[in-house]
């Protein structure tokens, strides 16, 4: 059996001693650190802490600056509360931008509508148009009757025509001081004298749209030559009803009745105006003149002068003395009932005879 060398035993003993010393030192170091961190009064700073702080403070500041720069660049918050606040602010910003975008879209749509009205204003300029906004409407899908923000103080009167950039809308049927109500051409109570632009045939347009109708339509009746009408023909106002000016665009023919009965023959007219959405209109304040208004009054006839015949004195044997009437301006002069015989001169001869009358010889004897 081999014996252990004494030198190796001494080495092992030396290692054990070193490990014990290291353990004691580490334990003392931990104890000192815990004492200064827990037991020592606040405000006291040890030499070790001062040294470590002196070394690591600049490094910590640099790392903080770099980290803050990175967070600010990428918008990263340092805490959950900051993150929630940032998300809420971003959501509010998104909502604000959406509202602003919708507002811009509405402004763009309004600008387009007003541009159409502005272009049409030149066409209606001779009819004294006044701009009005729709402020109310009856229940239902269609604008068959609605209210505008113009009234008597703007010169609006009943039966004035209402148009927009597309064509004829209707007429004013009720007027207040600062509002007016409009009856559309699609309303069953409405009727408009119209004509076919191509053939110049006249007829009467009546509204046929109900509140539950799928589309806005009108029917044109009393056409003299319905066989001449074609789909796609343009319909205009004729001005024969003394309500609407002549030449206002109404719409186009979309269907023609095939009935053989004259009373049932009609054409279907699709209005040019979109009666599902009306926001601005023109009221034409220049009303149509009626026949009674356009013709001047007939003057009173001047009586024809009558010449008064005045009888002259005659030398006839049987002439009558006719007395003058009391009124010099009288038309007729009536003779007296019993005329008196005038004296006949001796030299008087009967007309058409050269011999003296017998009475003259009697007087001589």
Coordinates of C-alpha atoms in Angstrom, one line a residue:
X1 CA 0.0 0.0 0.0
X2 CA 1.4 3.4 -1.1
X3 CA 1.9 6.1 1.4
X4 CA 0.7 9.7 1.0
X5 CA 3.5 12.2 0.5
X6 CA 3.7 14.8 3.3
X7 CA 3.9 17.7 0.8
X8 CA 0.5 16.8 -0.7
X9 CA -1.1 16.8 2.7
X10 CA 0.2 20.2 3.4
X11 CA -1.2 21.5 0.2
X12 CA -4.6 20.2 0.9
X13 CA -4.5 21.7 4.4
X14 CA -3.5 25.1 2.9
X15 CA -6.4 25.0 0.4
X16 CA -8.8 24.3 3.2
X17 CA -7.5 27.3 5.2
X18 CA -7.7 29.6 2.1
X19 CA -11.3 28.5 1.4
X20 CA -12.3 29.2 5.0
X21 CA -10.7 32.6 4.9
X22 CA -12.5 33.4 1.7
X23 CA -15.7 32.3 3.2
X24 CA -15.2 34.4 6.2
X25 CA -14.3 37.5 4.1
X26 CA -17.4 37.0 1.8
X27 CA -19.6 36.6 4.8
X28 CA -18.2 39.8 6.4
X29 CA -18.6 41.7 3.1
X30 CA -22.2 40.6 2.8
X31 CA -22.8 41.5 6.4
X32 CA -21.3 45.0 6.0
X33 CA -23.3 45.6 2.8
X34 CA -26.6 44.6 4.5
X35 CA -25.8 46.8 7.4
X36 CA -25.2 49.9 5.3
X37 CA -28.3 49.2 3.2
X38 CA -30.7 48.2 6.0
X39 CA -29.5 49.1 9.4
X40 CA -27.6 52.4 8.8
X41 CA -29.4 55.7 9.0
X42 CA -30.6 57.2 5.8
X43 CA -28.5 59.9 4.4
X44 CA -25.1 58.4 5.4
X45 CA -23.0 57.3 2.5
X46 CA -20.1 54.9 2.8
X47 CA -16.8 55.2 1.0
X48 CA -17.6 52.1 -1.1
X49 CA -20.9 53.7 -2.2
X50 CA -19.2 56.9 -3.0
X51 CA -16.6 55.2 -5.1
X52 CA -19.1 53.1 -7.0
X53 CA -21.4 56.1 -7.5
X54 CA -18.5 58.1 -8.8
X55 CA -17.6 55.4 -11.3
X56 CA -21.0 54.4 -12.5
X57 CA -23.0 57.7 -12.4
X58 CA -21.6 59.0 -15.8
X59 CA -22.2 55.7 -17.4
X60 CA -25.7 55.6 -16.1
X61 CA -26.4 59.1 -17.3
X62 CA -25.1 58.2 -20.8
X63 CA -27.3 55.1 -20.9
X64 CA -30.3 57.1 -19.8
X65 CA -29.8 59.7 -22.5
X66 CA -29.4 57.1 -25.2
X67 CA -32.5 55.2 -24.0
X68 CA -34.5 58.4 -23.8
X69 CA -33.5 59.3 -27.3
X70 CA -34.4 55.9 -28.6
X71 CA -37.8 56.0 -26.8
X72 CA -38.6 59.5 -28.1
X73 CA -37.6 58.5 -31.6
X74 CA -39.9 55.5 -31.7
X75 CA -42.6 56.9 -29.4
X76 CA -42.0 54.3 -26.8
X77 CA -43.3 55.2 -23.3
X78 CA -41.5 54.2 -20.2
X79 CA -44.5 52.8 -18.3
X80 CA -47.9 51.1 -18.9
X81 CA -49.7 54.3 -17.8
X82 CA -47.8 56.3 -20.3
X83 CA -48.6 53.7 -23.0
X84 CA -52.3 53.8 -22.2
X85 CA -52.3 57.6 -22.3
X86 CA -50.4 57.6 -25.6
X87 CA -52.9 55.1 -27.1
X88 CA -55.8 57.2 -26.0
X89 CA -54.3 60.4 -27.4
X90 CA -53.7 58.6 -30.7
X91 CA -57.3 57.4 -30.8
X92 CA -58.5 60.9 -30.2
X93 CA -56.3 62.2 -33.0
X94 CA -57.6 59.5 -35.4
X95 CA -61.2 60.5 -34.5
X96 CA -60.4 64.1 -35.1
X97 CA -58.9 63.4 -38.5
X98 CA -61.9 61.3 -39.5
X99 CA -64.2 64.1 -38.6
X100 CA -62.1 66.5 -40.5
X101 CA -62.0 64.1 -43.5
X102 CA -65.8 63.7 -43.4
X103 CA -66.1 67.5 -43.2
X104 CA -63.9 67.9 -46.2
X105 CA -65.9 65.4 -48.1
X106 CA -69.2 67.2 -47.3
X107 CA -67.7 70.5 -48.3
X108 CA -66.5 69.0 -51.6
X109 CA -70.0 67.6 -52.2
X110 CA -71.6 70.9 -51.4
X111 CA -69.2 72.7 -53.7
X112 CA -70.1 70.4 -56.5
X113 CA -73.8 71.0 -56.0
X114 CA -73.4 74.7 -55.8
X115 CA -71.2 74.7 -58.9
X116 CA -74.1 73.0 -60.8
X117 CA -76.5 75.6 -59.4
X118 CA -74.1 78.4 -60.3
X119 CA -73.9 77.1 -63.9
X120 CA -77.7 76.9 -64.1
X121 CA -78.2 80.4 -62.6
X122 CA -77.1 82.0 -66.0
X123 CA -79.9 80.0 -67.6
X124 CA -82.5 81.2 -65.1
X125 CA -81.1 84.7 -64.7
X126 CA -83.9 86.4 -66.7
X127 CA -86.5 84.8 -64.4
X128 CA -85.1 86.5 -61.2
X129 CA -84.0 83.4 -59.3
X130 CA -83.4 83.4 -55.6
X131 CA -81.3 80.7 -53.8
X132 CA -83.0 78.7 -51.1
X133 CA -82.1 75.8 -48.8
X134 CA -84.3 72.9 -47.9
X135 CA -85.0 72.9 -44.1
X136 CA -87.7 70.3 -43.7
X137 CA -89.7 67.6 -45.6
X138 CA -92.6 65.3 -45.2
X139 CA -92.1 61.7 -44.0
X140 CA -91.1 59.2 -46.6
X141 CA -88.3 58.5 -49.1
X142 CA -89.2 61.1 -51.7
X143 CA -89.1 64.9 -51.6
X144 CA -92.7 65.2 -52.8
X145 CA -93.3 68.2 -50.6
X146 CA -90.8 70.1 -48.5
X147 CA -90.0 73.5 -46.9
X148 CA -87.4 76.1 -47.9
X149 CA -85.9 79.0 -45.9
X150 CA -87.3 81.8 -48.1
X151 CA -90.6 83.5 -47.8
X152 CA -92.6 86.7 -48.3
X153 CA -89.7 88.9 -47.1
X154 CA -87.7 87.5 -50.1
X155 CA -90.4 88.2 -52.6
X156 CA -91.7 84.6 -52.8
X157 CA -95.3 84.1 -53.8
X158 CA -97.6 81.1 -54.4
X159 CA -97.3 79.3 -57.8
X160 CA -93.8 80.4 -58.4
X161 CA -91.7 77.8 -60.2
X162 CA -88.9 76.0 -58.2
X163 CA -85.9 74.5 -60.0
X164 CA -82.4 73.2 -59.4
X165 CA -79.4 72.6 -61.6
X166 CA -81.0 69.5 -63.1
X167 CA -84.4 70.8 -64.1
X168 CA -88.0 71.5 -62.8
X169 CA -88.6 70.6 -59.1
X170 CA -92.2 72.0 -58.6
X171 CA -94.0 75.1 -57.4
X172 CA -94.6 77.1 -54.3
X173 CA -98.0 76.3 -52.8
X174 CA -97.8 78.0 -49.3
X175 CA -95.8 81.1 -48.2
X176 CA -94.9 82.4 -44.8
X177 CA -92.9 85.4 -43.7
X178 CA -89.5 83.5 -43.8
X179 CA -90.4 80.1 -45.2
X180 CA -92.3 78.6 -48.1
X181 CA -93.6 75.1 -48.9
X182 CA -93.0 73.5 -52.3
X183 CA -95.1 70.9 -54.1
X184 CA -92.9 68.6 -56.3
X185 CA -94.0 67.5 -59.8
X186 CA -93.9 63.9 -58.6
X187 CA -96.7 64.5 -56.1
X188 CA -100.1 63.2 -57.3
X189 CA -101.6 66.6 -56.6
X190 CA -99.3 68.2 -59.1
X191 CA -100.0 68.9 -62.8
X192 CA -97.8 70.7 -65.3
X193 CA -98.5 71.7 -68.9
X194 CA -95.7 70.1 -70.9
X195 CA -94.7 69.4 -74.5
X196 CA -92.4 66.9 -76.3
X197 CA -89.3 68.7 -77.4
X198 CA -89.0 66.7 -80.7
X199 CA -92.6 66.7 -81.9
X200 CA -93.8 69.9 -80.0
X201 CA -97.0 67.9 -79.1
X202 CA -98.6 69.3 -75.9
X203 CA -99.9 67.3 -73.0
X204 CA -100.5 67.4 -69.2
X205 CA -97.9 66.0 -66.8
X206 CA -99.2 64.5 -63.5
X207 CA -97.3 63.1 -60.6
X208 CA -97.8 59.4 -59.9
X209 CA -95.3 58.8 -57.1
X210 CA -96.6 57.5 -53.7
X211 CA -94.6 57.5 -50.5
X212 CA -94.0 53.7 -50.9
X213 CA -93.1 53.9 -54.6
X214 CA -89.9 52.3 -55.7
X215 CA -89.1 55.1 -58.2
X216 CA -90.1 58.7 -58.9
X217 CA -92.2 58.9 -62.0
X218 CA -94.7 61.1 -63.8
X219 CA -97.3 60.4 -66.4
X220 CA -98.0 62.6 -69.4
X221 CA -101.6 62.5 -70.7
X222 CA -103.7 64.0 -73.5
X223 CA -101.1 63.8 -76.2
X224 CA -102.7 64.2 -79.7
X225 CA -100.2 61.9 -81.5
X226 CA -98.9 59.5 -78.9
X227 CA -97.6 57.2 -81.7
X228 CA -95.0 59.9 -82.7
X229 CA -93.5 59.9 -79.2
X230 CA -90.3 57.8 -78.8
X231 CA -88.5 56.6 -75.7
X232 CA -85.7 59.1 -74.8
X233 CA -87.7 62.2 -76.0
X234 CA -87.1 65.2 -73.8
X235 CA -90.1 66.8 -72.0
X236 CA -90.3 70.6 -71.3
X237 CA -92.8 73.0 -69.8
X238 CA -95.1 74.5 -72.4
X239 CA -96.2 77.6 -70.4
X240 CA -99.9 77.0 -71.2
X241 CA -101.0 76.5 -67.6
X242 CA -100.0 80.1 -66.6
X243 CA -97.9 78.7 -63.8
X244 CA -94.5 77.5 -65.1
X245 CA -92.4 79.5 -67.6
X246 CA -92.0 77.9 -71.0
X247 CA -88.9 75.8 -71.7
X248 CA -88.0 74.4 -68.3
X249 CA -86.5 70.9 -68.6
X250 CA -88.7 68.2 -66.9
X251 CA -87.3 64.8 -67.9
X252 CA -87.2 62.1 -70.5
X253 CA -89.7 59.5 -71.8
X254 CA -89.0 56.0 -70.4
X255 CA -92.1 54.1 -71.4
X256 CA -95.2 54.5 -73.7
X257 CA -98.7 53.1 -73.0
X258 CA -99.9 50.4 -75.5
X259 CA -103.6 50.8 -74.6
X260 CA -106.0 51.3 -77.5
X261 CA -108.3 53.5 -75.4
X262 CA -107.6 57.2 -76.0
X263 CA -108.3 58.1 -72.4
X264 CA -105.8 55.6 -71.1
X265 CA -103.0 56.5 -73.4
X266 CA -100.0 58.1 -71.7
X267 CA -96.2 58.1 -71.6
X268 CA -94.1 57.6 -68.5
X269 CA -91.6 60.4 -67.8
X270 CA -88.6 60.0 -65.6
X271 CA -87.8 63.4 -63.9
X272 CA -84.4 64.9 -64.4
X273 CA -84.3 65.9 -60.7
X274 CA -83.2 63.3 -58.1
X275 CA -86.2 63.6 -55.8
X276 CA -84.6 61.3 -53.2
X277 CA -82.2 64.1 -52.2
X278 CA -82.8 67.8 -52.7
X279 CA -80.8 70.3 -50.6
X280 CA -80.7 73.6 -52.6
X281 CA -83.1 75.1 -55.1
X282 CA -83.9 78.2 -57.0
X283 CA -87.2 80.0 -56.8
X284 CA -88.1 81.8 -60.1
X285 CA -89.7 85.0 -58.9
X286 CA -90.7 86.1 -62.5
X287 CA -94.2 84.7 -62.8
X288 CA -95.9 83.8 -66.0
X289 CA -98.3 86.3 -67.4
X290 CA -101.8 85.2 -68.0
X291 CA -103.9 86.1 -71.0
X292 CA -105.8 88.7 -69.0
X293 CA -102.6 90.2 -67.7
X294 CA -100.8 90.4 -71.0
X295 CA -103.7 92.1 -73.1
X296 CA -104.3 95.8 -72.5
X297 CA -107.8 96.9 -71.4
X298 CA -110.2 97.7 -74.3
X299 CA -110.9 101.4 -74.5
X300 CA -114.5 102.7 -74.4
X301 CA -115.7 103.3 -78.0
X302 CA -116.2 106.9 -79.0
X303 CA -119.8 107.6 -80.2
X304 CA -120.1 108.4 -83.9
X305 CA -121.0 112.0 -84.5
X306 CA -124.5 112.5 -86.0
X307 CA -125.2 115.5 -88.3
X308 CA -128.5 117.4 -87.4
X309 CA -130.4 118.3 -90.5
X310 CA -132.1 121.7 -90.2
X311 CA -135.0 122.4 -92.6
X312 CA -134.7 125.6 -94.8
X313 CA -137.6 127.9 -95.7
X314 CA -139.4 126.7 -98.9
X315 CA -141.4 128.6 -101.4
X316 CA -143.6 125.6 -102.2
X317 CA -147.3 126.2 -102.1
X318 CA -147.9 123.4 -99.6
X319 CA -144.8 123.9 -97.5
X320 CA -145.1 123.3 -93.8
X321 CA -143.6 125.4 -91.0
X322 CA -141.6 123.1 -88.8
X323 CA -140.9 124.5 -85.3
X324 CA -137.3 123.9 -83.9
X325 CA -136.9 121.7 -80.9
X326 CA -135.9 123.2 -77.6
X327 CA -132.6 121.2 -77.5
X328 CA -130.2 122.3 -80.2
X329 CA -128.3 119.0 -79.8
X330 CA -131.3 116.8 -80.4
X331 CA -130.8 114.2 -83.1
X332 CA -134.3 114.4 -84.6
X333 CA -136.7 117.3 -85.1
X334 CA -140.3 116.2 -85.0
X335 CA -142.9 118.1 -87.0
X336 CA -146.0 119.5 -85.3
X337 CA -149.3 117.6 -85.4
X338 CA -151.3 120.3 -87.2
X339 CA -149.2 122.2 -89.7
X340 CA -150.3 125.6 -90.8
X341 CA -150.7 126.6 -94.4
X342 CA -148.5 129.5 -95.5
X343 CA -149.7 132.3 -97.8
X344 CA -148.9 131.7 -101.4
X345 CA -147.7 134.7 -103.5
X346 CA -149.8 135.7 -106.6
X347 CA -147.1 134.9 -109.1
X348 CA -146.5 131.5 -107.7
X349 CA -147.0 128.7 -110.2
X350 CA -147.5 125.1 -109.6
X351 CA -144.4 123.1 -110.1
X352 CA -144.2 121.6 -113.6
X353 CA -147.0 123.9 -115.1
X354 CA -146.8 127.1 -117.2
X355 CA -150.5 128.1 -116.6
X356 CA -151.6 130.0 -113.6
X357 CA -153.5 128.0 -111.1
X358 CA -157.3 128.4 -111.0
X359 CA -157.3 130.0 -107.6
X360 CA -155.5 133.0 -109.1
X361 CA -158.3 133.7 -111.6
X362 CA -160.9 133.4 -108.9
X363 CA -159.2 136.0 -106.9
X364 CA -159.2 138.4 -110.0
X365 CA -163.0 138.1 -110.4

